[in-house]
Coordinates of C-alpha atoms in Angstrom, one line a residue:
M1 CA -21.5 -3.1 4.7
Y2 CA -18.4 -0.8 4.5
H3 CA -18.5 2.5 6.2
A4 CA -15.7 4.9 5.4
P5 CA -13.5 5.6 8.7
L6 CA -13.9 9.3 8.2
K7 CA -13.4 10.6 11.7
D8 CA -10.2 8.6 12.0
L9 CA -8.8 9.8 8.7
R10 CA -9.3 13.4 9.6
F11 CA -7.9 12.8 13.1
V12 CA -4.5 11.5 11.4
L13 CA -4.3 14.3 8.7
D14 CA -5.3 17.3 11.0
E15 CA -4.2 16.5 14.5
L16 CA -1.5 13.6 14.2
L17 CA 0.3 14.8 11.1
R18 CA -0.7 18.4 10.6
V19 CA -1.0 18.4 7.1
E20 CA -2.4 21.8 6.8
Q21 CA 1.2 22.7 7.1
L22 CA 1.7 21.7 3.7
A23 CA -0.1 24.8 2.8
A24 CA 2.9 26.9 3.8
L25 CA 4.9 25.4 0.4
P26 CA 3.9 26.8 -2.8
L27 CA 3.5 23.5 -4.6
Y28 CA 0.6 22.8 -1.9
A29 CA -0.6 26.4 -1.4
E30 CA -4.1 25.5 -2.2
Y31 CA -4.4 22.9 0.3
S32 CA -6.6 23.1 3.6
S33 CA -8.2 21.0 5.8
E34 CA -11.8 22.1 4.6
L35 CA -10.6 21.0 1.0
A36 CA -9.2 17.6 2.5
H37 CA -12.5 17.2 4.4
S38 CA -14.8 17.8 1.2
I39 CA -12.6 15.5 -0.8
L40 CA -12.8 12.6 1.7
E41 CA -16.6 13.0 2.0
Q42 CA -17.0 12.7 -1.6
A43 CA -14.6 9.7 -1.7
A44 CA -16.6 8.0 1.0
R45 CA -19.8 8.7 -0.7
F46 CA -18.3 6.9 -4.1
G47 CA -16.8 3.8 -1.9
E48 CA -20.0 3.4 0.3
Q49 CA -22.7 3.8 -2.5
V50 CA -20.9 2.6 -5.8
L51 CA -17.8 0.3 -4.8
A52 CA -19.0 -1.4 -1.7
P53 CA -22.5 -2.6 -3.1
I54 CA -20.5 -4.4 -6.0
N55 CA -17.8 -6.0 -4.1
V56 CA -19.2 -9.2 -3.3
L57 CA -20.7 -9.4 -6.9
G58 CA -17.3 -9.0 -8.3
D59 CA -16.0 -12.0 -6.3
I60 CA -18.7 -14.2 -7.2
R61 CA -18.8 -13.4 -10.9
G62 CA -15.1 -12.3 -11.4
A63 CA -13.6 -11.3 -14.7
Q64 CA -14.2 -13.6 -17.5
Y65 CA -11.9 -14.6 -20.4
R66 CA -13.6 -15.1 -23.8
D67 CA -12.7 -15.2 -27.3
G68 CA -9.2 -14.0 -26.5
A69 CA -10.4 -11.0 -24.3
V70 CA -11.4 -9.9 -20.8
Q71 CA -14.6 -9.1 -20.0
M72 CA -15.7 -7.3 -16.7
P73 CA -19.1 -7.4 -14.9
A74 CA -21.3 -4.6 -16.3
E75 CA -21.5 -3.1 -12.8
F76 CA -17.7 -2.5 -12.9
R77 CA -17.8 -0.8 -16.2
S78 CA -20.5 1.4 -14.7
A79 CA -18.4 1.9 -11.7
Y80 CA -15.4 2.7 -13.6
A81 CA -17.3 5.2 -15.9
Q82 CA -18.5 7.0 -12.8
F83 CA -15.0 7.0 -11.5
V84 CA -13.6 8.8 -14.4
A85 CA -16.7 11.2 -14.8
A86 CA -16.0 12.2 -11.2
G87 CA -12.5 13.2 -12.0
W88 CA -11.1 10.8 -9.4
P89 CA -8.0 9.6 -11.6
Q90 CA -7.0 13.5 -11.7
L91 CA -6.8 13.7 -7.8
S92 CA -3.0 13.5 -7.4
A93 CA -1.8 13.6 -10.9
P94 CA 0.4 16.7 -11.7
S95 CA -1.4 19.8 -12.7
A96 CA 0.8 20.3 -15.7
Q97 CA -0.7 17.1 -17.2
G98 CA -4.3 18.1 -16.5
G99 CA -4.3 16.6 -12.9
Q100 CA -5.5 18.4 -9.6
G101 CA -1.9 18.0 -7.9
A102 CA -3.5 17.0 -4.6
P103 CA -1.0 15.8 -2.0
L104 CA 0.0 12.2 -1.8
V105 CA -1.1 12.0 1.6
L106 CA -4.6 12.9 0.7
A107 CA -4.7 10.7 -2.1
A108 CA -3.5 7.6 0.1
A109 CA -6.4 8.7 2.4
A110 CA -8.8 8.3 -0.4
E111 CA -7.4 5.3 -1.6
E112 CA -7.8 3.6 1.9
I113 CA -11.5 4.2 1.5
W114 CA -11.8 2.7 -1.8
F115 CA -9.7 -0.2 -1.1
G116 CA -11.6 -1.1 1.8
A117 CA -14.8 -0.9 -0.3
N118 CA -13.8 -2.9 -3.3
L119 CA -10.1 -3.8 -3.6
A120 CA -10.5 -5.7 -6.9
F121 CA -12.0 -2.7 -8.7
M122 CA -9.3 -0.2 -7.4
L123 CA -6.3 -2.1 -8.6
C124 CA -6.8 -0.7 -12.1
P125 CA -6.8 3.0 -11.3
Q126 CA -4.0 2.5 -8.7
L127 CA -1.7 1.0 -11.5
S128 CA -2.7 3.8 -13.8
R129 CA -1.3 6.3 -11.0
G130 CA 1.9 4.5 -10.9
A131 CA 2.2 4.6 -14.8
I132 CA 1.4 8.5 -14.7
D133 CA 4.2 8.9 -12.2
A134 CA 6.8 7.2 -14.2
L135 CA 5.9 8.7 -17.5
E136 CA 5.7 12.2 -15.8
A137 CA 9.3 11.7 -14.3
V138 CA 11.3 10.3 -17.2
A139 CA 9.5 10.3 -20.6
S140 CA 10.5 12.6 -23.4
P141 CA 7.8 15.5 -23.6
A142 CA 6.6 13.9 -27.0
L143 CA 5.9 10.7 -25.4
Q144 CA 4.2 12.5 -22.4
A145 CA 1.8 14.3 -24.7
L146 CA 0.8 11.2 -26.2
M147 CA 0.3 9.0 -23.1
L148 CA -0.5 11.3 -20.1
P149 CA -3.6 13.5 -20.9
K150 CA -5.5 10.1 -21.6
L151 CA -4.0 8.3 -18.4
V152 CA -4.8 11.3 -16.3
S153 CA -8.3 11.8 -17.5
G154 CA -8.8 7.8 -17.1
D155 CA -9.9 7.4 -20.8
W156 CA -7.1 4.9 -20.6
T157 CA -5.4 3.0 -18.0
G158 CA -1.9 1.6 -17.2
T159 CA -0.2 -1.5 -16.3
M160 CA 3.1 -2.7 -15.0
N161 CA 4.8 -5.8 -16.8
L162 CA 7.9 -7.1 -15.2
T163 CA 7.4 -10.9 -14.3
E164 CA 8.2 -13.6 -16.9
P165 CA 7.4 -17.5 -16.6
Q166 CA 11.3 -18.3 -16.1
A167 CA 12.1 -15.4 -14.2
G168 CA 9.6 -14.8 -11.4
S169 CA 11.0 -12.0 -9.2
D170 CA 14.8 -12.3 -10.7
L171 CA 14.6 -9.4 -13.1
A172 CA 17.9 -10.1 -14.4
A173 CA 16.8 -13.2 -16.0
I174 CA 13.9 -11.5 -18.3
R175 CA 14.1 -12.6 -21.9
T176 CA 11.7 -10.2 -23.6
R177 CA 13.1 -8.4 -26.5
A178 CA 13.1 -4.9 -28.1
R179 CA 14.4 -4.4 -31.8
P180 CA 15.0 -0.9 -32.8
E181 CA 12.7 0.1 -35.8
G182 CA 13.3 3.7 -36.6
E183 CA 12.2 6.0 -33.6
Q184 CA 10.2 2.9 -32.2
Y185 CA 10.9 -0.7 -31.0
R186 CA 9.3 -4.0 -31.8
I187 CA 8.9 -5.9 -28.6
T188 CA 8.6 -9.7 -28.3
G189 CA 8.0 -11.9 -25.4
Q190 CA 5.8 -12.9 -22.6
K191 CA 4.9 -11.6 -19.5
I192 CA 2.7 -13.2 -16.4
F193 CA 0.9 -12.0 -13.5
I194 CA -0.1 -8.7 -15.4
T195 CA -3.0 -7.1 -13.2
Y196 CA -5.5 -5.6 -15.5
G197 CA -3.3 -6.6 -18.3
D198 CA -6.6 -6.7 -20.5
H199 CA -10.2 -5.5 -19.6
D200 CA -13.1 -3.4 -21.2
L201 CA -13.3 -0.7 -18.6
A202 CA -11.3 1.7 -20.9
D203 CA -10.5 2.4 -24.5
N204 CA -6.9 1.7 -24.4
I205 CA -4.2 0.3 -22.1
V206 CA -0.6 1.5 -21.8
H207 CA 1.7 -1.2 -20.6
L208 CA 4.9 0.0 -19.2
L209 CA 7.1 -2.9 -19.9
L210 CA 10.7 -4.0 -19.3
A211 CA 12.8 -5.6 -22.1
R212 CA 16.4 -5.8 -23.3
I213 CA 17.1 -3.9 -26.5
D214 CA 19.2 -6.2 -29.0
G215 CA 22.8 -6.1 -27.9
A216 CA 22.2 -4.8 -24.4
P217 CA 24.3 -6.3 -21.4
A218 CA 23.1 -9.1 -19.3
G219 CA 21.6 -8.6 -15.9
V220 CA 19.7 -5.9 -14.9
K221 CA 22.0 -3.3 -16.1
G222 CA 20.6 -4.3 -19.8
I223 CA 17.1 -3.7 -19.1
S224 CA 14.9 -0.8 -20.7
M225 CA 11.4 0.5 -20.0
F226 CA 8.9 0.8 -23.0
A227 CA 5.3 2.0 -23.2
V228 CA 3.5 -0.3 -25.1
P229 CA -0.1 0.6 -26.0
K230 CA -3.0 -2.1 -26.7
R231 CA -4.0 0.0 -29.5
L232 CA -1.6 2.2 -31.6
V233 CA -2.5 6.1 -31.7
N234 CA -2.9 7.9 -35.1
A235 CA -1.4 11.3 -35.8
D236 CA -4.5 13.0 -35.0
G237 CA -4.8 11.5 -31.6
S238 CA -7.6 8.9 -32.4
L239 CA -7.2 5.1 -31.7
G240 CA -5.8 3.0 -34.6
E241 CA -5.2 -0.6 -35.1
H242 CA -4.8 -3.3 -32.4
N243 CA -1.0 -3.5 -31.5
D244 CA 0.6 -6.8 -31.8
L245 CA -0.2 -7.7 -28.2
R246 CA -2.8 -10.2 -26.5
C247 CA -4.0 -11.7 -23.3
V248 CA -3.5 -15.2 -23.4
S249 CA -5.1 -16.3 -20.4
I250 CA -6.0 -15.0 -17.1
E251 CA -5.3 -16.8 -13.7
H252 CA -7.9 -18.6 -11.3
K253 CA -7.0 -17.1 -8.1
L254 CA -7.8 -17.4 -4.3
G255 CA -9.2 -13.8 -4.3
I256 CA -9.6 -10.5 -6.0
H257 CA -11.7 -12.5 -8.6
A258 CA -12.8 -9.3 -10.4
S259 CA -9.3 -8.1 -10.9
P260 CA -8.0 -9.8 -14.1
T261 CA -4.5 -11.4 -13.5
C262 CA -3.2 -11.7 -17.2
V263 CA -0.7 -13.8 -19.1
M264 CA 0.5 -11.3 -21.9
S265 CA 2.1 -12.3 -25.2
Y266 CA 3.9 -9.7 -27.2
G267 CA 4.9 -9.8 -31.0
D268 CA 3.1 -13.1 -32.1
G269 CA 2.8 -11.4 -35.4
G270 CA 6.2 -10.0 -35.7
G271 CA 6.6 -7.6 -32.8
A272 CA 4.6 -5.0 -30.9
V273 CA 5.2 -1.2 -31.1
G274 CA 6.7 0.0 -28.1
F275 CA 8.2 3.5 -27.1
L276 CA 11.5 3.8 -25.4
V277 CA 10.7 5.5 -21.8
G278 CA 13.8 7.8 -20.8
Q279 CA 17.3 6.5 -21.7
P280 CA 18.1 2.9 -22.7
H281 CA 19.2 0.5 -20.0
R282 CA 17.7 2.4 -17.3
G283 CA 14.5 0.7 -17.0
L284 CA 14.8 -1.1 -13.7
E285 CA 15.8 2.3 -12.1
Y286 CA 12.7 4.0 -13.8
M287 CA 10.3 0.9 -12.8
F288 CA 11.0 1.7 -9.2
I289 CA 9.3 5.2 -9.6
M290 CA 6.3 2.8 -10.4
M291 CA 6.9 0.2 -7.9
N292 CA 7.5 2.8 -5.0
A293 CA 3.9 4.2 -5.8
A294 CA 2.6 0.9 -5.9
R295 CA 4.1 -0.5 -2.7
L296 CA 2.7 2.4 -0.7
S297 CA -0.6 1.7 -2.2
V298 CA -0.4 -1.9 -1.4
G299 CA 0.4 -1.1 2.3
V300 CA -2.7 0.9 2.3
Q301 CA -4.5 -1.9 0.7
G302 CA -3.7 -4.0 3.9
I303 CA -5.0 -1.1 6.0
G304 CA -8.3 -0.9 4.0
L305 CA -9.1 -4.5 4.2
S306 CA -8.0 -4.4 7.8
E307 CA -10.6 -1.6 8.3
L308 CA -13.2 -3.7 6.7
A309 CA -12.3 -6.7 8.8
L310 CA -12.3 -4.6 11.7
Q311 CA -16.0 -3.3 10.8
Q312 CA -17.2 -6.9 10.3
A313 CA -15.7 -8.1 13.4
G314 CA -17.2 -5.2 15.5
E315 CA -20.8 -5.6 14.2
W316 CA -20.7 -9.2 14.7
A317 CA -19.3 -8.9 18.2
H318 CA -21.8 -6.5 19.3
S319 CA -24.8 -8.2 17.7
R320 CA -23.9 -11.8 18.6
V321 CA -25.4 -13.0 22.0
Q322 CA -23.7 -16.2 23.3
G323 CA -22.6 -17.5 26.5
R324 CA -22.5 -15.4 30.0
A325 CA -19.7 -13.2 30.2
V326 CA -17.4 -13.6 33.2
G327 CA -18.3 -11.1 36.2
T328 CA -21.9 -10.6 34.8
A329 CA -24.9 -11.3 37.0
G330 CA -28.0 -13.6 36.1
D331 CA -28.0 -16.4 33.7
A332 CA -28.8 -14.3 30.6
A333 CA -26.4 -14.6 27.6
S334 CA -24.2 -11.7 26.8
P335 CA -23.2 -10.1 23.5
I336 CA -19.7 -11.6 22.7
I337 CA -17.9 -8.3 22.6
Q338 CA -18.3 -8.7 26.8
H339 CA -16.0 -11.9 26.6
P340 CA -12.3 -10.7 27.7
D341 CA -10.9 -12.7 25.0
V342 CA -13.2 -11.4 22.1
A343 CA -12.5 -8.0 23.4
R344 CA -8.8 -8.5 23.3
M345 CA -9.1 -9.8 19.7
L346 CA -11.1 -6.7 18.6
L347 CA -8.7 -4.2 20.4
T348 CA -5.9 -5.9 18.6
I349 CA -7.4 -5.4 15.2
R350 CA -8.4 -1.7 16.1
A351 CA -5.1 -0.7 17.5
N352 CA -2.9 -2.0 14.7
V353 CA -5.4 -0.6 12.1
E354 CA -4.6 3.1 13.7
A355 CA -0.9 2.4 13.8
M356 CA -0.8 1.2 10.3
R357 CA -2.9 4.0 9.2
A358 CA -0.6 6.6 10.9
L359 CA 2.4 5.2 9.6
A360 CA 1.3 4.9 5.9
L361 CA 0.2 8.6 5.9
Y362 CA 3.4 9.7 7.7
T363 CA 5.2 8.1 4.7
A364 CA 3.0 9.7 2.0
L365 CA 3.6 13.0 3.5
A366 CA 7.5 12.4 3.6
F367 CA 7.1 12.1 -0.1
D368 CA 5.0 15.3 -0.3
R369 CA 7.8 17.3 1.4
A370 CA 10.5 15.5 -0.8
R371 CA 8.6 17.0 -3.6
A372 CA 7.5 20.4 -2.3
E373 CA 10.2 21.6 0.3
L374 CA 12.1 24.5 -0.8
D375 CA 15.2 23.9 0.9
E376 CA 17.3 21.1 -0.9
S377 CA 18.5 19.5 2.3
R378 CA 14.9 19.3 3.7
R379 CA 13.9 17.7 0.5
A380 CA 16.8 15.1 0.6
T381 CA 15.8 14.3 4.4
A382 CA 12.4 13.5 3.5
Q383 CA 13.0 11.8 0.4
A384 CA 15.6 9.5 2.5
R385 CA 12.9 9.0 5.2
G386 CA 9.9 8.2 2.6
E387 CA 12.1 5.6 0.7
L388 CA 13.2 4.1 4.1
L389 CA 9.7 3.7 5.3
I390 CA 8.3 2.2 2.0
P391 CA 9.4 -1.3 2.2
I392 CA 8.3 -1.4 5.9
V393 CA 4.6 0.3 5.0
K394 CA 4.2 -2.3 2.1
A395 CA 5.2 -5.3 4.0
W396 CA 4.4 -4.8 7.6
C397 CA 0.9 -3.5 6.7
S398 CA 0.0 -6.3 4.1
D399 CA 1.4 -9.0 6.5
Q400 CA -0.7 -7.4 9.5
G401 CA -3.6 -7.3 7.2
A402 CA -3.9 -11.0 6.4
E403 CA -3.4 -11.8 10.3
L404 CA -6.1 -9.2 11.3
A405 CA -8.4 -10.4 8.8
S406 CA -8.2 -13.9 10.0
L407 CA -8.4 -12.7 13.8
S408 CA -12.0 -11.1 12.3
L409 CA -12.8 -14.5 11.2
Q410 CA -11.9 -15.9 14.5
I411 CA -14.2 -13.5 16.1
H412 CA -17.2 -15.0 14.0
G413 CA -16.4 -18.2 15.1
G414 CA -17.8 -21.0 12.8
M415 CA -19.8 -18.3 10.8
G416 CA -16.7 -16.5 9.8
F417 CA -16.2 -19.6 7.8
I418 CA -19.2 -19.2 5.8
E419 CA -19.1 -17.1 2.8
E420 CA -22.1 -15.2 3.6
T421 CA -20.9 -13.3 6.5
G422 CA -18.4 -11.5 4.2
V423 CA -15.3 -12.0 6.2
A424 CA -14.0 -15.0 4.3
Q425 CA -13.9 -12.6 1.1
T426 CA -12.1 -10.1 2.9
L427 CA -9.4 -12.8 4.2
R428 CA -9.1 -14.3 0.6
D429 CA -8.6 -10.6 -1.2
V430 CA -5.9 -9.6 1.6
R431 CA -3.9 -12.4 1.2
I432 CA -2.4 -11.3 -1.9
T433 CA -1.1 -8.1 -0.7
S434 CA 1.9 -9.6 1.2
I435 CA 3.1 -11.2 -2.3
Y436 CA 2.4 -8.9 -5.2
E437 CA 4.7 -5.9 -5.5
G438 CA 7.6 -7.8 -4.1
T439 CA 7.1 -10.5 -1.3
T440 CA 7.6 -9.5 2.2
G441 CA 11.1 -11.1 1.9
I442 CA 11.9 -8.9 -0.9
Q443 CA 10.9 -5.8 0.9
A444 CA 13.0 -6.9 3.9
N445 CA 15.9 -7.3 1.4
D446 CA 15.5 -4.0 0.1
L447 CA 15.0 -2.4 3.7
L448 CA 18.6 -3.9 4.6
G449 CA 20.6 -3.7 1.5
R450 CA 19.3 -0.5 -0.1
K451 CA 18.0 1.5 2.7
I452 CA 19.7 0.5 6.0
G453 CA 23.2 -0.8 4.3
R454 CA 23.4 2.2 1.8
D455 CA 23.9 5.0 4.3
H456 CA 25.0 2.5 7.4
G457 CA 21.6 3.4 8.9
A458 CA 21.8 7.0 8.9
A459 CA 18.2 7.7 7.8
M460 CA 17.0 5.0 10.4
A461 CA 19.0 7.0 12.9
A462 CA 17.7 10.3 12.1
L463 CA 14.2 9.1 12.4
L464 CA 14.5 7.2 15.8
S465 CA 16.3 10.4 17.3
D466 CA 13.3 12.7 16.2
L467 CA 10.9 10.3 17.5
L468 CA 12.7 9.8 20.8
R469 CA 13.2 13.7 21.1
E470 CA 9.3 14.1 20.7
L471 CA 8.5 11.4 23.2
N472 CA 10.9 12.9 25.9
D473 CA 8.9 16.1 25.4
L474 CA 5.5 14.9 25.8
R475 CA 3.6 15.8 28.9
G476 CA 0.9 14.0 30.7
N477 CA 1.0 12.3 34.3
A478 CA -2.3 10.2 33.5
P479 CA -1.5 6.6 34.3
A480 CA -2.4 5.3 30.6
M481 CA -0.3 8.2 29.2
R482 CA 2.8 7.1 31.4
S483 CA 2.3 3.5 30.4
V484 CA 2.1 4.5 26.7
R485 CA 5.3 6.8 27.0
N486 CA 7.3 4.4 28.9
A487 CA 6.8 1.7 26.9
T488 CA 7.1 3.4 23.7
I489 CA 10.8 4.7 24.7
E490 CA 11.7 1.3 25.6
A491 CA 10.7 -0.1 22.3
L492 CA 12.5 2.7 20.5
T493 CA 15.7 2.0 22.2
V494 CA 15.2 -1.8 21.4
L495 CA 14.9 -1.0 17.6
R496 CA 18.0 1.4 17.9
D497 CA 20.2 -1.3 19.4
A498 CA 18.7 -4.0 17.0
T499 CA 19.7 -1.7 14.1
A500 CA 23.2 -1.6 15.4
A501 CA 23.4 -5.3 15.9
L502 CA 22.1 -5.9 12.3
L503 CA 24.5 -3.5 10.8
Y504 CA 27.3 -5.4 12.3
Q505 CA 26.1 -8.5 10.8
F506 CA 25.7 -7.1 7.6
T507 CA 29.3 -5.9 7.6
D508 CA 30.5 -9.0 8.9
T509 CA 28.4 -11.8 7.9
P510 CA 25.7 -10.7 5.4
A511 CA 24.0 -13.8 5.1
R512 CA 23.1 -13.7 8.9
A513 CA 21.9 -10.3 8.5
Y514 CA 19.6 -11.1 5.6
A515 CA 18.2 -14.4 7.4
V516 CA 16.7 -12.0 10.1
S517 CA 15.7 -9.3 7.4
V518 CA 12.0 -10.1 7.9
P519 CA 11.9 -10.1 11.6
Y520 CA 13.5 -6.9 11.5
L521 CA 11.3 -5.3 9.1
H522 CA 8.4 -6.5 11.5
L523 CA 10.2 -4.8 14.3
C524 CA 10.5 -1.5 12.5
G525 CA 6.6 -1.5 11.8
R526 CA 5.7 -2.6 15.1
V527 CA 8.0 0.0 16.9
L528 CA 7.4 2.9 14.5
G529 CA 3.6 2.4 14.6
G530 CA 3.7 2.5 18.3
A531 CA 5.8 5.9 18.3
L532 CA 2.7 7.4 16.4
M533 CA 0.2 5.8 18.6
A534 CA 2.2 7.4 21.6
R535 CA 1.8 10.7 19.6
S536 CA -2.0 9.9 19.4
A537 CA -2.5 9.4 23.2
A538 CA -0.7 12.4 23.9
I539 CA -3.3 14.3 21.7
A540 CA -6.2 12.5 23.1
T541 CA -4.8 13.0 26.7
R542 CA -5.0 16.9 26.1
K543 CA -8.2 16.7 24.3
L544 CA -9.8 15.2 27.3
A545 CA -8.1 17.5 29.8
E546 CA -9.7 20.5 27.9
G547 CA -13.0 18.8 27.7
G548 CA -15.5 19.7 25.1
E549 CA -17.2 17.4 22.3
D550 CA -16.1 14.0 20.9
A551 CA -15.0 12.8 24.4
N552 CA -15.7 9.4 23.6
F553 CA -13.7 9.5 20.3
Y554 CA -10.7 10.5 22.2
R555 CA -11.1 8.0 25.0
A556 CA -11.3 5.4 22.4
K557 CA -7.8 6.8 20.8
L558 CA -6.3 6.7 24.4
Q559 CA -7.7 3.1 24.7
S560 CA -6.1 2.0 21.7
A561 CA -2.8 3.6 22.4
R562 CA -2.7 1.9 25.8
F563 CA -3.5 -1.5 24.5
Y564 CA -1.0 -1.3 21.8
A565 CA 1.7 -0.3 24.4
E566 CA 0.9 -2.9 26.9
H567 CA 0.0 -5.9 24.3
L568 CA 1.5 -5.3 20.9
L569 CA 4.7 -3.4 21.7
P570 CA 6.1 -5.9 23.8
Q571 CA 6.7 -8.1 20.6
S572 CA 9.6 -5.8 20.0
L573 CA 11.6 -7.4 22.5
S574 CA 11.3 -11.0 21.1
L575 CA 11.7 -9.5 17.5
A576 CA 14.9 -7.9 18.5
R577 CA 16.3 -10.9 20.2
T578 CA 15.8 -12.9 16.8
V579 CA 17.5 -10.0 15.1
K580 CA 20.5 -10.2 17.3
S581 CA 21.0 -14.0 17.6
G582 CA 18.6 -15.7 15.1
G583 CA 20.7 -15.5 11.9
A584 CA 23.1 -18.2 12.7
S585 CA 20.5 -21.1 13.1
V586 CA 19.3 -20.1 9.5
V587 CA 22.6 -19.7 7.6
E588 CA 24.1 -23.0 9.1
A589 CA 21.0 -25.2 8.7
D590 CA 21.6 -28.2 6.4
S591 CA 19.2 -27.3 3.6
E592 CA 18.6 -31.1 3.0
L593 CA 17.2 -31.5 6.5
I594 CA 14.9 -28.6 6.2

């Protein structure tokens, strides 16, 4: 059974990132470590007692499509009612709209707990939060008044409608049309892969949808965003008739069976009523508000399920007795955790989880500062850093999630391949995270073209400079700390040089740069995660020198950081070599021979 990693989350918030400094900014003046601890304890209780017990049930039963509608398991309907009654949808929603206005970094920490407990359930409220962000940022006051109170309360849920059968990830090719009709529009078209496009958890669903207004330019410049409710809203705020939209079918998937993935049809009876969000032809720009929130959350999904995989593997490795470990006396069999290779695999999962968690929350904190800092230049710097890190967090953490869940299954041996141990579901569920909300390749292209390329690497250079300066200031002569510090400085230098080489390729032969964009993204994740692990090691070293309580907790932190530096950071050397010289073998390859 899943257990929320409260001590680890508190360590990142309080010691590694010192999030309490946000309280000096007026927007987050009410934040405190005590408040954050209380919220996370309640989130843990909900995750452990409500969500985790129905996770396997959701996998077995799944969402069902009957009579043109999606029916969720009764236990999921009960869990969602409890989620709303507890006020969880309001956690990070803006206070002006009835939300609690908590920092994103705290909301992301709570999300990790819930994703680890039950990913399929949490995909519904996660998308609603993205819809709230987009409407709050660009919708008209009238549309906000119509939609936001119910979305913030959780009485309604939200979705993101981008993909179409003929377009896939190429949004320039979408065909969904919007015909003006007074102050509204009539929407016709079909969307696929719509998470929670239909369900019976809430009274209404607001679909944020991309479409072309009749006569709009071709390509992405002609795309607009619309809010299309499942049920229309009367003047008094009550729900009216069903809008002209329907779920045609749901997909049969490898994992997340209780999360309905819908094919949505709009306008079979003449056109679904839609409301323009923001200005015409800026829909893709607006959708990135929602996508950035979703991409951070998807990275956190990879972390939550990696933590679950760690717990599953750890419990098995400590309880499973098999074979005599090398170096032990007698003929008695040993718990498999005592076998060196099993210990190596478990350390690999643990060290990666700690690095991923630190990087994701560091990114969330950057967005909090971008919103709250009083100085304009500081806001701009924080925004650029958060935007730089979003594709890295999304893709690296989701890719690692699949690898770490597979490693957890390996630790289980043959029993991992059996459904009853639970790790098979973890592996099936986490596999989608590196695909939806933009595949790893799409994230890498975003990192290269929109982030590294647009400012010629300035945001990355500033980040690396800050991290190197911090490492150079670290103290500690303990062998473990020296090992961590030296390996991390080397890795950061390698990343800096690889970035310069990539920028040269991007200018000289762009195709070569894009051919190695995924290895470059993985290099970024590995090294930046390592820099935060070095910070963790320095904190642990100091705490151990001071003595006091929780010595084992800090020894474990130092142990993870040392393993990361000696086993995982060396991967940066091979990744950098690929970035510098691997593009040509892809670009010059004969596609007929592949």
